[in-house]
Amino acid sequence: MSAGVSAWLPFARAAAIGWMPVANLPMPVAPAENCGGQHHHRKDELVVLNVSGRRFQTWRQTLERYPDTLLGSSEKEFFYDEASREYFFDRDPDVFRSVLNFYRTGKLHYPRYECICSYEDELAFFGIIPEIIGDCCYEEYKDRKRENAERLQDDLDDENKDKAKPPNMTSRESMWRAFENPHTSTMALVFYYVTGFFIAISVLTNVVETMPCGAAPHHKEVSCGDRYTVAFFCMDTACVLLFTVEYLARLFAAPCRVRFARSVMSVIDVVAILPYYIGLVMTDNEDVSGAFVTLRVFRVFRIFKFSRHSQGLRILGYTLKSCASELGFLLFSLTMAIIIFATVMFYAEKGSTSSKFTSIPASFWYTIVTMTTLGYGDMVPKTIAGKIFGSICSLSGVLVISLPVPVIVSNFSRIYHQNQRADKRRAQKMQKARLSRLRMSKTGSSSAFLHSKRNGLFTEALELTTCIEQEQRKDTSLLESQHHHLLHCLEKTTNHEFVDERCYQQSFLDNSSLTRGGYVSSSRSPSPCSQEGVAGTCCGTRDHAPLSNAKGVAAPPPPTYVLHHPPHHHHPTHRPTVREYVTVYL
Amino acid sequence: MAGCTSLCRQGVLKLIQSLQRLVSGTLTKDRTDDELEMMTMVCHRPEGLEQLEAQTNFTKQELQILYRGFKNECPSGVVNEETFKHIYAQFFPHGDATTYAHYLFNAFDTTNNGSIKFEDFVMGLSTLLRGSLREKLEWTFHLYDINRDGYINREEMTEIVSAIYDMMGKYTYPALKGDVPKQHVDAFFQKMDKNKDGVVTLDEFVLACQEDETMMRSMQLFENVM
């Protein structure tokens, strides 16, 4: 129960008078309040909390709203200073403000200027779980916590990287480690630099291959590739051999080969070396030589292998990947504009002779060139309508491209963060751990009632309340016992008991099996749930004899095991239910 | 390796999702702030402590404690029905207490304006906790008499009893059958309706209750709540 609500418990109990005329059973006895000596609980008094010199004062009842925290339970007595008659805590007074405000308002706030670690330490000291931080501050708290965890994780990773090699690593593991962290051993470093060098050589070769390389006297100019075919072929072979060896070695060393094979870097590796092998296979086949030439283009992907060597490339790639959706949308809207204008231009220019706008796709080129204000001039409209629409196209191109670009850029950063926050919030809302803890605290209040039913209540009936009994049952606070009394009254009014879900299913099943089974003998069939015995049943067995025979019966016989027999049998069924048997075992 | 294949499936799903996002974009419309209605701040201060002490049967200290709890939960000084239902429902986590809370709210809201001030609250509590037996019975009668016509008929009683049974929730032993409230109402009318005319008047109600010793004892139960 939250803070202020527990102050309304007297009201809820008073409102229970409304059930009395409806009830047919007598009500249980209310828990007596002050039995000797506990008078100060009744009168509201101020307590002084001295936190490192700063004095806070509040009502005792405010603190007792949350009996499962340090300040709400008797644990604070450990900090009581007799001489100054105050509670002294040697903790941070600034954070204590939030803690005390939690008792006052029922909401826990996380101050932004506070360090996450110190805040969590204080909460742990005062016995408050961070999950009840209010929604206003929960997101901030989670963000800071995640940053902190990442920082810790980074520290740990760095430590792990620099750690000496654990003694018994298999050769495969050590190879993988060498590949991932080249600076761990000299061999790895050498390999790293050698591959880098060969990537550069390979890219350079591809580029130089196509340059014109001087002409033989009466032949036209040939490219270097054609002139020094063998040399270039050897160079290519050497590079590809090295890349192949590297790829196979990585594949062998990877802890999860499927995952490695799917990763971006390995795809790049494969694409870099595949054209060579395909070329080897298909050299003699003239039909596919065109495709073979195309394949050589893929050799340029070798340049991406540099991203293993360059942190900057990796960051760029990650940035593009993360804002891909925004860029994609921009492209999509541009595409829409292009299609619209291309269509318009095509139909506008359809009439003119020798028009270059032969089809709508042909007009795409004009639209793109015009909208990006390139204006090559290879396609120009000739009709008046075409010129008008062409100018509209170029003006709108300016608007469509240049205006939203800064807006998109700033939108991008805002939406990016906003989406991140929305996703985070959604993830937090669905975060199972938080929900389950909140649910547990909610069911805690209902299961607390069932628990107390199970545990202590048959002793309550044995003796009409004496103060000794009250003292002995001090583990449940007064608030809780009053709340349980209220729920008990409701049970009496409706003549049904609260059970937990498991028991309910069980009794449901048992009842349905009874309808099939028919006759059940009294000696063999206890009530569905009370098979384990007196203390450990889920439905709770209670000694009802003194209560249902109400009128001032003397002390009932000692521990009895009684099945509950409701005086009013509401169910007009003919099947013999277990409730019709009252068995008393002495 | 099994984990890797499931990762593969997840990867495909993510690809489809990202393609969809590529086409539709992720620009969300900004929420227009003008749509936020300005909630009128109602602030009500109760009359002085002495006056309330004179009007009710509470001591000054009890009134102080009551007001502190009240103000904490409702800083504006009045309780509206939503807050009332929310507060009452927290005491009955098993079932649905909103219907009964609605009837309770109407019983406390003597001025029928949809909100309970502190005075109404304290007057109601004074009757319930410190009032004479007759006053308590009258209050209960007014609670049951939903339409305030001076008679309790079967429909009203059925609604009240159903609301009480709703608070029990689903998981009860024995399991709640549908006709249980109806039988309860029948038993009630059996006891209360002396002249069998189908409605219960205030006098019949008071008379029948005074005859029932168990009920009298139960009514005294909450004397020492404060």
Coordinates of C-alpha atoms in Angstrom, one line a residue, chain A residues 1-2 4-5 7-22 24 26-28 30 33 42-44 59 65 104 256 258-259 262 324-326 328-329 332 411 414-415 418-419 445-446 483 485-487 489-490 493-494 496-499 501 504 527-528 551 570-572 579, chain B residues 1 4 7-8 22-28 30 61 68-70 72-74 79 84 87-88 90-94 100 104 108 121 125 128-129 136 140 143-144 157 161 164-165 167-168 170-177 179-180 183-184 188 191-192 205 214-215 218-219 221-222 224-226:
Chain A
M1 CA 0.0 0.0 0.0
S2 CA 1.3 3.4 -0.8
G4 CA -1.1 8.3 1.7
V5 CA -3.4 5.4 1.1
A7 CA -3.8 7.0 6.1
W8 CA -7.2 6.1 4.5
L9 CA -7.3 2.7 6.2
P10 CA -9.5 4.0 9.0
F11 CA -11.9 5.3 6.4
A12 CA -12.0 1.9 4.6
R13 CA -12.6 0.2 7.8
A14 CA -15.4 2.6 8.8
A15 CA -17.0 2.0 5.4
A16 CA -17.1 -1.7 6.1
I17 CA -20.1 -0.9 8.3
G18 CA -22.0 -0.8 5.0
W19 CA -21.5 -4.6 4.7
M20 CA -22.9 -5.4 8.1
P21 CA -26.6 -5.6 7.3
V22 CA -25.8 -7.8 4.3
N24 CA -25.1 -13.3 7.8
P26 CA -20.6 -12.6 12.8
M27 CA -17.5 -10.6 12.2
P28 CA -14.1 -11.4 13.5
A30 CA -10.8 -6.4 15.4
E33 CA -4.7 -1.2 19.3
R42 CA -1.2 5.9 19.1
K43 CA -0.3 9.5 19.6
D44 CA 1.4 11.0 16.7
W59 CA 5.9 12.3 12.1
R65 CA 4.0 3.8 6.1
R104 CA 6.1 11.8 2.7
C256 CA 30.8 -19.6 -33.7
V258 CA 27.9 -19.6 -38.5
R259 CA 27.8 -16.2 -36.8
R262 CA 27.2 -14.0 -41.5
A324 CA 19.6 4.3 -42.5
S325 CA 15.9 4.5 -41.9
E326 CA 15.9 8.3 -42.0
G328 CA 15.9 5.9 -46.7
F329 CA 12.8 7.9 -46.1
F332 CA 11.9 7.6 -50.9
N411 CA 15.3 16.3 -37.2
R414 CA 16.2 14.9 -32.5
I415 CA 14.1 12.0 -33.9
Q418 CA 13.5 10.6 -29.4
N419 CA 13.1 7.2 -30.9
S445 CA -0.2 -7.4 -0.1
S446 CA -2.7 -10.0 -1.2
H483 CA -6.0 -4.4 6.8
H485 CA -9.1 -7.8 9.6
L486 CA -10.9 -5.7 6.9
L487 CA -10.4 -8.4 4.3
C489 CA -14.7 -9.1 7.4
L490 CA -15.4 -9.1 3.7
T493 CA -19.9 -10.9 4.6
T494 CA -19.9 -12.9 1.4
H496 CA -16.5 -17.0 0.7
E497 CA -12.8 -17.2 1.4
F498 CA -9.9 -15.7 -0.5
V499 CA -7.6 -18.3 -1.9
E501 CA -4.8 -19.1 -7.8
Y504 CA -8.6 -22.2 -6.8
S527 CA -11.5 -30.5 1.6
P528 CA -9.6 -30.2 -1.6
K551 CA -22.8 -16.9 21.3
H570 CA -26.3 -21.6 -1.4
H571 CA -25.8 -24.2 -4.0
P572 CA -28.9 -26.1 -4.9
R579 CA -18.5 -29.1 2.5
Chain B
M1 CA 24.9 -24.1 -33.1
C4 CA 23.0 -19.6 -34.3
L7 CA 19.7 -15.9 -34.5
C8 CA 19.4 -16.4 -38.3
L22 CA 13.0 2.3 -44.8
V23 CA 9.9 2.8 -46.9
S24 CA 7.6 4.3 -44.4
G25 CA 10.0 6.3 -42.5
T26 CA 10.2 6.9 -38.8
L27 CA 9.2 10.5 -38.6
T28 CA 6.6 10.7 -35.9
D30 CA 4.7 15.9 -33.0
Q61 CA -6.0 15.7 17.2
R68 CA -3.1 15.2 7.0
G69 CA -4.0 11.9 5.3
F70 CA -6.7 13.5 3.3
N72 CA -1.6 14.1 1.2
E73 CA -3.7 12.1 -1.2
C74 CA -5.7 15.0 -2.5
V79 CA -11.7 14.1 -3.8
F84 CA -11.7 7.8 -4.6
I87 CA -7.7 4.7 -3.2
Y88 CA -10.4 2.3 -2.2
Q90 CA -5.9 -0.4 -3.2
F91 CA -7.3 -2.0 -0.1
F92 CA -8.8 -4.9 -2.1
P93 CA -6.2 -6.1 -4.4
H94 CA -7.9 -9.4 -5.1
Y100 CA -18.8 -0.5 -4.4
L104 CA -19.7 4.7 -1.2
F108 CA -20.4 10.5 1.2
F121 CA -15.6 13.2 4.5
L125 CA -16.7 9.3 9.2
L128 CA -19.8 5.9 11.0
L129 CA -17.3 5.8 13.8
K136 CA -25.2 4.3 11.6
T140 CA -26.3 2.4 5.8
L143 CA -25.9 3.8 1.1
Y144 CA -28.2 1.0 -0.1
M157 CA -30.0 -4.4 -3.2
V161 CA -24.5 -7.2 -3.1
I164 CA -19.6 -6.5 -2.6
Y165 CA -19.1 -9.9 -4.3
M167 CA -14.5 -7.2 -4.4
M168 CA -13.8 -10.8 -3.6
K170 CA -12.2 -14.6 -9.0
Y171 CA -10.2 -16.8 -6.7
T172 CA -12.4 -17.7 -3.8
Y173 CA -13.2 -20.8 -2.0
P174 CA -15.9 -22.0 -2.6
A175 CA -15.9 -20.8 -6.2
L176 CA -18.4 -18.0 -6.8
K177 CA -21.4 -19.1 -8.8
D179 CA -26.7 -17.0 -8.5
V180 CA -25.0 -16.5 -5.1
Q183 CA -29.7 -15.8 -3.0
H184 CA -28.0 -13.4 -0.7
F188 CA -31.8 -10.2 3.1
K191 CA -35.1 -10.8 7.0
M192 CA -35.8 -7.2 6.5
F205 CA -34.7 -1.7 8.1
T214 CA -25.1 -10.5 15.7
M215 CA -25.4 -7.4 13.5
S218 CA -20.8 -6.2 14.4
M219 CA -21.8 -2.6 14.1
L221 CA -16.8 -3.5 15.9
F222 CA -15.3 -0.4 14.5
N224 CA -12.0 2.3 18.1
V225 CA -10.8 2.6 14.5
M226 CA -9.3 6.0 15.0

